[in-house]
Amino acid sequence: MSNDYWDEFVAYSQLHFEEGLIRAGFTTTPVGWSGSVGHGQGVTRVVITLPARFPFRPPRVVPEDREAVAWSWHRERDGALCLVAEDDHDDLWWTDSAAFLKHISAWFEEADAGWPSDRPDLDLERYFEPSRDHRIYLYDEIEGFKNAFVRFKPAKNDTMIMMRGTRVPKAHKSHKDRYGYVVELADVATPPRNWDDLETRLPEELSIGRKIRDRSISILMVTYHRGDSLGVLALDVSVDAERSITARVLTSASTSADTRNLRAGLLAPSLGDRKIAIVGAGAIGSFVADALVRSGVRNLTLIDPDTILPGNLVRHLVGPSCVGLTKVEAVRRHLLERNEDWNLTLDAVVQRLDTGADAYDLIDSHDLVINASADFSTTALLRVAAESRGEHVLSVALVDHGATFRIDVLPPLSDVDATPVLDTPDLQEDVAELFEAGCGSPISPAPPHAVMEAASAAVRHAIGILSGRPLDDAGETRNVAPQGKAHES
Amino acid sequence: MARLIQQFKDALSSIEPGDDKANAPEAHQLVRAALLSDSKLTEYGADPVLIGSYKRNVSIKRIKDVDVFVRLPEIPDGVTSQQILDRFFRVLHDEFGLDDDGHRRTKRQDRSLQVSFPEYDMYVDAVPARPHADGETWQIPQRGEDDKWVQTNPEKLTALSSEMNAAHDGYYVPIVKLIRQTRRSLLGTSKPGGFFFELATYQAFASGAVSGTDHASYYASALDEISRIVTDFVTYGIELPDPTVAGNSIRIRATDEELAAARDQFAAAANTAKVALDEEDEGQAALAFQGLLGKSGDDEDVFRMPPGFNEDGTRKASAVSAGARVVPAGSRTFG
C-alpha cells in the first residue's frame, strides 16, 4: 500500500464525515465542529473533534457546557463522552456521521434515563492524572486488607508487592518501601474525578486525609464494587506546601488466583477436577499438556520413556535447561515452575505404554487419555483397550511429513466412519529424509507451527469431550502446510 | 449538501496570482519612479497609487494588467487630457524605450498609457487623474475625447471591498475571486469582463441577499444573486450602480450576443451550483463545481476532485465506507 493510498483513505474518511456534520448543521470553530444533538425532549450543544488516528479511532465529543451534562461513568476525566467501547470497533461504523450523531443522541437518552442498563466497567483510573511512578503495584486478596495499613516492597521488573503493614514511625521507614492504606469506596454512582471529590465519599472515621497529611501513608488503595465485580484504584497521594492533597493514579494489578484465571476460558472452572493422561510428552504432547493446564486442567499424568535432546527443543515446549531430563520430567518441571500457584498434580511416568494392563489402568483412572505418541502400536493398543472398556481415547498426530494433522476419537463416539485420510498436499518442495546421529529412524520434517496447531486442535477436542460437547464424534483432519504454487508478487 | 471545504480552499489557492503578486509592485515602482522624475509632473503634485483588482486583492492568476492611478492634485485647470497623456507618454517612453524586438514599450490608450514589462509578461496602465470639484473624488480622461473627463473614485472601491469582506467574515474577497474565475471559465475573453462581475458581486452582497457558512454556500448564494443582477441588466436594462460615485452606473462595452451569453451562462451556473450544494454525493458535487470553475492559468482544473473519488466523480474502490469490512474479523476481537 503506498502512502498515497493511505493518505487518500484517511482524507476521504475525514471529508465524508465532515460533510455529514455540515448537513447536520455543525459549523467549524477553533476548537472543533460545533453543533446541536437532539435527545428526547432535550437538545445539547457539543463539540466534535477528529483524533489523529481517525478513521481508525472514533471522533471525540465534548459538551460545550461540560458541567451542564451529568457526570457519570460514561464520561472521560475531561468531560468527553465515552461513546465507543474498545470492543465496539467493528467496521469503523463511526465514519458515517449520521450513525455517529444518532449514537450521540442515544448516549444522551441513556444519560437522561440514568443509565438503566449500565455495564460495570472497572476503570476508575481514567478519572485521575497518572503518577510519575511507573512501577506496577501488585496486590493479592485485597479485601482481606480492608481498613488496614499495607506496605509495598520493591520487587523485580519494577514491581511493588503489597503485604500487610502497620503504621511505622517515620524514622523506621525503609526508604525503598512505600506505605499505604486500603479503604472501601461505597458511593460510586458517579466516578470521583479528583481528591476532594473522593475524600468526601470516604468513611470520615478513618481520617484518611490526616493519615496522608502526617505522611503515615503515601499510597491509598481504594476498593469499590460495580455489580458483582471488585475494582481497585491505587493512588499515589502527596501533600504540598499548602497542605493540600494531590492524588495520582498508579498502575496496579491483582495477583490473585481468580484474576490470573479470568482469561483461561469460559470452561476453565469445570476442568479443575478432571484428570487427564497424555501418552507421549514429545513435541505435540508437551504443548497439549501446557494448553490443558492454561485452560484449567490441574491433574495430569505424563507418560514417555524418552529424554530431551538439543534437537528436540525447537519443536518442544521446554527450553535448553531441560536437555538431559526425561521428557515427562522436563514438562512436569516446566509446568510447575510456570504455574506454581495452581496446585498442580503432575505424575511423570518414564516408560513406554506396552501392556494392555497398563492401558486399562490408564483409561480407568483418568477422565480422558490423549495419545500423542505418534506411534502406531501404542495407538492400536490404546484403541483396543478403550473399546474393551467401553471408553474413548483421543489420538493426535502429524502425518505426511507434518503437512497434515489428524485428531481421532478412538473408537468414534457414535456409529460414524473414521475421519477420512486427506490427500497429501502438493508441497512443491522435495522432501528429503532427515537423519540425526543416534536416531535410528528419519526425523519428521514437521515444522513447529504444525506441532502447535495439532496440539491446539487436540486440546479443543479434548475440552469438547470433557465438557460433554464433542466437536466431532470421529475427530478432525486438516492440511497445515503451505500448498500449491507460490504466488508471484 | 456538499460543502467540500478543503477543495474550495485548494481552488482558491490554485487561482492565486503567484509570481505576478511579487512582480506587480516591482513594475508599479518603476513606473512611479519614472513619473516622479519629471519636473512638470512633480509640479502637478504627481502621487501615483496602485488601484485595480490587484490592489483590492481580488485578482486571479494570471495578472496581466496592473493599474496605477496617478493623482495630480496641483494640475492647472487649463491642462487638457490630451496634453497630460502626451506628457505621460514622453516621460514613460524616455524611460522605458524599446523592447528586444524594437517595439515601443509605452503605448497610448484611450485614457491611459500602457507600459509593457516583457520580463514579467505584464503591463502597467498609468491613468492620470485630476481632482473633481467636489474635493473628494477624481476625474480621468474620457475615452475618445480630447478634453473630456469622467468622475471616478477607485480608492473608494478598495475601502468598500475591505468593509464588505469584514462584514462577511472574510468570505467576500474569496467569492469575488471565484466569481471572476467562473466568468473566465464560462465567458473566456468575451465581455463583460472581470470588473463588471466584481461590481455585480459587490452589488449582490450589498443587497443582503448573499449569505452562507462556508465557501460553497456563499458561492452558490452569490451566483444566484449575480445571475439575477445580470439578467436584470441584460434583459431589462436595469443599470448596475457604481458604488464609489453616487448616481453613477457601470458602463461596459459588450455586444448583445455577449450580454445574452453572459446572462444565460450565469443563470445555468447558478442552477448548477445550487444542485451541487444540495448533492450528498461529494464526487458528483465536486464534478459540478469543477465544471463551473474550469481551468486555471496553468491549464489545470481549479477545483480538484476530493480524496476517494475518480476524475469522473465516481467513488474509488479504495474509499472506506461505514460498515464496509476493512478488517475481516468479527466483533469482540482479541489478539
Coordinates of N, CA, C and O in Angstrom, one line a residue, chain B residues 207-279:
Chain B
S207 N -26.9 43.9 -1.5 CA -28.3 43.8 -1.4 C -28.8 43.0 -0.2 O -30.0 43.0 0.1
G208 N -27.9 42.3 0.5 CA -28.2 41.5 1.6 C -28.7 40.1 1.3 O -29.1 39.3 2.1
A209 N -28.7 39.8 0.0 CA -29.3 38.5 -0.5 C -28.3 37.4 -0.4 O -28.6 36.2 -0.6
V210 N -27.0 37.7 -0.2 CA -26.0 36.7 -0.2 C -25.6 36.3 1.2 O -25.3 37.2 2.0
S211 N -25.6 35.0 1.5 CA -25.2 34.6 2.8 C -24.6 33.2 2.7 O -24.6 32.6 1.6
G212 N -24.1 32.7 3.8 CA -23.5 31.3 3.8 C -22.8 31.1 5.0 O -22.7 31.9 5.9
T213 N -22.2 29.9 5.1 CA -21.4 29.5 6.3 C -20.1 29.0 5.9 O -19.2 28.7 6.7
D214 N -19.9 28.9 4.6 CA -18.6 28.4 4.0 C -18.5 28.8 2.6 O -19.4 29.4 2.1
H215 N -17.4 28.5 2.0 CA -17.2 29.0 0.6 C -18.3 28.4 -0.4 O -18.8 29.2 -1.2
A216 N -18.6 27.2 -0.2 CA -19.6 26.6 -1.1 C -20.9 27.3 -1.1 O -21.5 27.6 -2.1
S217 N -21.4 27.5 0.2 CA -22.8 28.1 0.3 C -22.7 29.5 -0.1 O -23.7 30.0 -0.7
Y218 N -21.6 30.2 0.2 CA -21.5 31.6 -0.2 C -21.5 31.7 -1.7 O -22.1 32.6 -2.4
Y219 N -20.7 30.8 -2.3 CA -20.5 30.8 -3.8 C -21.8 30.6 -4.5 O -22.2 31.3 -5.4
A220 N -22.6 29.6 -4.0 CA -23.9 29.3 -4.7 C -24.8 30.4 -4.5 O -25.6 30.8 -5.4
S221 N -24.8 31.0 -3.3 CA -25.7 32.1 -3.0 C -25.4 33.3 -3.8 O -26.3 34.0 -4.4
A222 N -24.1 33.6 -3.9 CA -23.7 34.8 -4.7 C -24.0 34.6 -6.2 O -24.5 35.5 -6.9
L223 N -23.8 33.4 -6.7 CA -24.1 33.1 -8.1 C -25.5 33.3 -8.4 O -25.9 33.9 -9.4
D224 N -26.4 32.9 -7.5 CA -27.8 33.0 -7.6 C -28.2 34.5 -7.8 O -28.9 34.9 -8.7
E225 N -27.6 35.3 -6.9 CA -28.0 36.8 -6.9 C -27.3 37.5 -8.1 O -28.0 38.4 -8.7
I226 N -26.1 37.1 -8.4 CA -25.4 37.7 -9.6 C -26.2 37.4 -10.9 O -26.3 38.2 -11.7
S227 N -26.6 36.2 -11.0 CA -27.4 35.8 -12.1 C -28.6 36.7 -12.3 O -29.0 37.1 -13.4
R228 N -29.3 37.0 -11.2 CA -30.5 37.8 -11.2 C -30.1 39.3 -11.6 O -30.7 39.9 -12.5
I229 N -28.9 39.7 -11.1 CA -28.5 41.1 -11.5 C -28.1 41.2 -13.0 O -28.5 42.1 -13.7
V230 N -27.4 40.1 -13.4 CA -27.0 40.1 -14.9 C -28.3 40.0 -15.7 O -28.4 40.7 -16.8
T231 N -29.2 39.2 -15.3 CA -30.5 39.1 -16.1 C -31.2 40.4 -16.2 O -31.7 40.9 -17.2
D232 N -31.3 41.1 -15.0 CA -31.9 42.5 -15.0 C -31.2 43.4 -15.9 O -31.8 44.2 -16.6
F233 N -29.9 43.3 -15.9 CA -29.0 44.2 -16.7 C -29.2 44.0 -18.2 O -29.5 44.9 -19.0
V234 N -29.2 42.7 -18.5 CA -29.3 42.4 -20.0 C -30.7 42.4 -20.5 O -31.0 43.0 -21.6
T235 N -31.6 41.8 -19.8 CA -33.0 41.7 -20.3 C -33.8 43.0 -20.1 O -34.5 43.4 -21.0
Y236 N -33.6 43.6 -18.9 CA -34.5 44.7 -18.6 C -33.8 46.1 -18.6 O -34.4 47.1 -18.3
G237 N -32.4 46.0 -18.9 CA -31.7 47.3 -18.9 C -31.5 48.0 -17.5 O -31.3 49.2 -17.5
I238 N -31.7 47.2 -16.5 CA -31.6 47.8 -15.1 C -30.1 48.0 -14.9 O -29.3 47.0 -14.9
E239 N -29.7 49.2 -14.6 CA -28.2 49.5 -14.5 C -27.6 49.0 -13.3 O -28.3 48.7 -12.3
L240 N -26.3 48.8 -13.4 CA -25.5 48.3 -12.2 C -24.8 49.5 -11.6 O -24.0 50.2 -12.3
P241 N -25.2 49.9 -10.4 CA -24.7 51.2 -9.8 C -23.2 51.1 -9.5 O -22.7 50.0 -9.2
D242 N -22.5 52.2 -9.7 CA -21.1 52.3 -9.3 C -21.1 52.7 -7.8 O -21.5 53.8 -7.4
P243 N -20.7 51.8 -7.0 CA -20.8 52.1 -5.5 C -19.8 53.2 -5.0 O -19.9 53.7 -3.9
T244 N -18.9 53.6 -5.9 CA -17.9 54.6 -5.5 C -18.3 56.0 -5.8 O -17.8 56.9 -5.2
V245 N -19.2 56.2 -6.7 CA -19.7 57.6 -7.1 C -21.2 57.5 -7.1 O -21.8 56.9 -7.9
A246 N -21.8 58.3 -6.2 CA -23.2 58.3 -6.1 C -23.9 58.7 -7.4 O -23.4 59.7 -8.0
G247 N -24.8 58.0 -7.8 CA -25.6 58.4 -9.1 C -25.0 57.8 -10.3 O -25.6 57.8 -11.4
N248 N -23.7 57.4 -10.3 CA -23.1 56.8 -11.5 C -23.5 55.3 -11.6 O -23.7 54.7 -10.6
S249 N -23.4 54.9 -12.8 CA -23.6 53.4 -13.0 C -22.5 52.9 -13.9 O -21.7 53.7 -14.5
I250 N -22.4 51.6 -14.0 CA -21.3 51.0 -14.7 C -21.6 50.9 -16.2 O -22.7 50.5 -16.6
R251 N -20.6 51.3 -17.0 CA -20.8 51.2 -18.5 C -19.8 50.2 -19.0 O -18.7 50.2 -18.6
I252 N -20.3 49.3 -19.9 CA -19.4 48.3 -20.4 C -19.6 48.3 -21.9 O -20.6 48.7 -22.5
R253 N -18.5 47.7 -22.5 CA -18.6 47.6 -24.0 C -18.7 46.1 -24.3 O -17.8 45.3 -24.1
A254 N -19.9 45.7 -24.6 CA -20.2 44.3 -24.9 C -21.3 44.2 -25.9 O -22.2 45.1 -25.9
T255 N -21.2 43.3 -26.8 CA -22.2 43.1 -27.8 C -23.5 42.5 -27.2 O -23.4 41.9 -26.1
D256 N -24.6 42.6 -27.9 CA -25.8 42.0 -27.5 C -25.6 40.5 -27.3 O -26.2 39.9 -26.4
E257 N -24.9 39.9 -28.3 CA -24.7 38.5 -28.2 C -23.9 38.1 -26.9 O -24.2 37.1 -26.2
E258 N -22.9 38.9 -26.7 CA -22.1 38.7 -25.5 C -22.9 38.8 -24.2 O -22.8 38.0 -23.3
L259 N -23.7 39.8 -24.2 CA -24.6 40.0 -23.0 C -25.6 38.9 -22.8 O -25.8 38.4 -21.7
A260 N -26.2 38.4 -23.9 CA -27.1 37.3 -23.8 C -26.4 36.1 -23.3 O -27.0 35.3 -22.5
A261 N -25.2 35.9 -23.8 CA -24.4 34.7 -23.4 C -24.1 34.7 -21.9 O -24.2 33.7 -21.2
A262 N -23.7 35.9 -21.5 CA -23.4 36.1 -20.1 C -24.6 35.8 -19.2 O -24.5 35.1 -18.2
R263 N -25.7 36.3 -19.6 CA -27.0 36.1 -18.8 C -27.3 34.6 -18.8 O -27.5 34.0 -17.7
D264 N -27.3 33.9 -19.9 CA -27.7 32.5 -20.0 C -26.7 31.6 -19.2 O -27.0 30.7 -18.5
Q265 N -25.4 31.9 -19.4 CA -24.3 31.1 -18.8 C -24.4 31.2 -17.3 O -24.3 30.3 -16.5
F266 N -24.6 32.5 -16.8 CA -24.7 32.6 -15.3 C -26.0 32.1 -14.7 O -26.0 31.6 -13.6
A267 N -27.0 32.1 -15.5 CA -28.3 31.5 -15.0 C -28.1 30.0 -14.8 O -28.5 29.4 -13.8
A268 N -27.4 29.4 -15.8 CA -27.2 28.0 -15.8 C -26.2 27.6 -14.6 O -26.4 26.7 -13.9
A269 N -25.2 28.5 -14.5 CA -24.2 28.3 -13.4 C -24.8 28.4 -12.0 O -24.5 27.6 -11.1
A270 N -25.7 29.3 -11.9 CA -26.4 29.5 -10.6 C -27.2 28.2 -10.2 O -27.2 27.7 -9.1
N271 N -27.8 27.7 -11.2 CA -28.6 26.4 -11.0 C -27.7 25.3 -10.7 O -28.0 24.5 -9.8
T272 N -26.6 25.2 -11.5 CA -25.6 24.1 -11.2 C -25.1 24.1 -9.8 O -25.0 23.1 -9.1
A273 N -24.7 25.3 -9.4 CA -24.2 25.4 -8.0 C -25.2 25.1 -7.0 O -24.9 24.4 -5.9
K274 N -26.4 25.4 -7.2 CA -27.5 25.1 -6.2 C -27.7 23.6 -6.1 O -27.8 23.1 -5.0
V275 N -27.7 23.0 -7.3 CA -27.9 21.5 -7.3 C -26.7 20.8 -6.6 O -26.8 19.9 -5.8
A276 N -25.5 21.4 -6.9 CA -24.2 20.8 -6.3 C -24.3 20.9 -4.8 O -23.8 20.0 -4.1
L277 N -24.7 22.1 -4.4 CA -24.8 22.3 -2.9 C -25.7 21.3 -2.2 O -25.4 20.9 -1.1
D278 N -26.8 21.0 -2.9 CA -27.7 20.0 -2.3 C -27.3 18.6 -2.5 O -28.0 17.7 -1.9
E279 N -26.3 18.3 -3.3 CA -25.9 17.0 -3.6 C -25.2 16.3 -2.4 O -24.3 16.9 -1.9

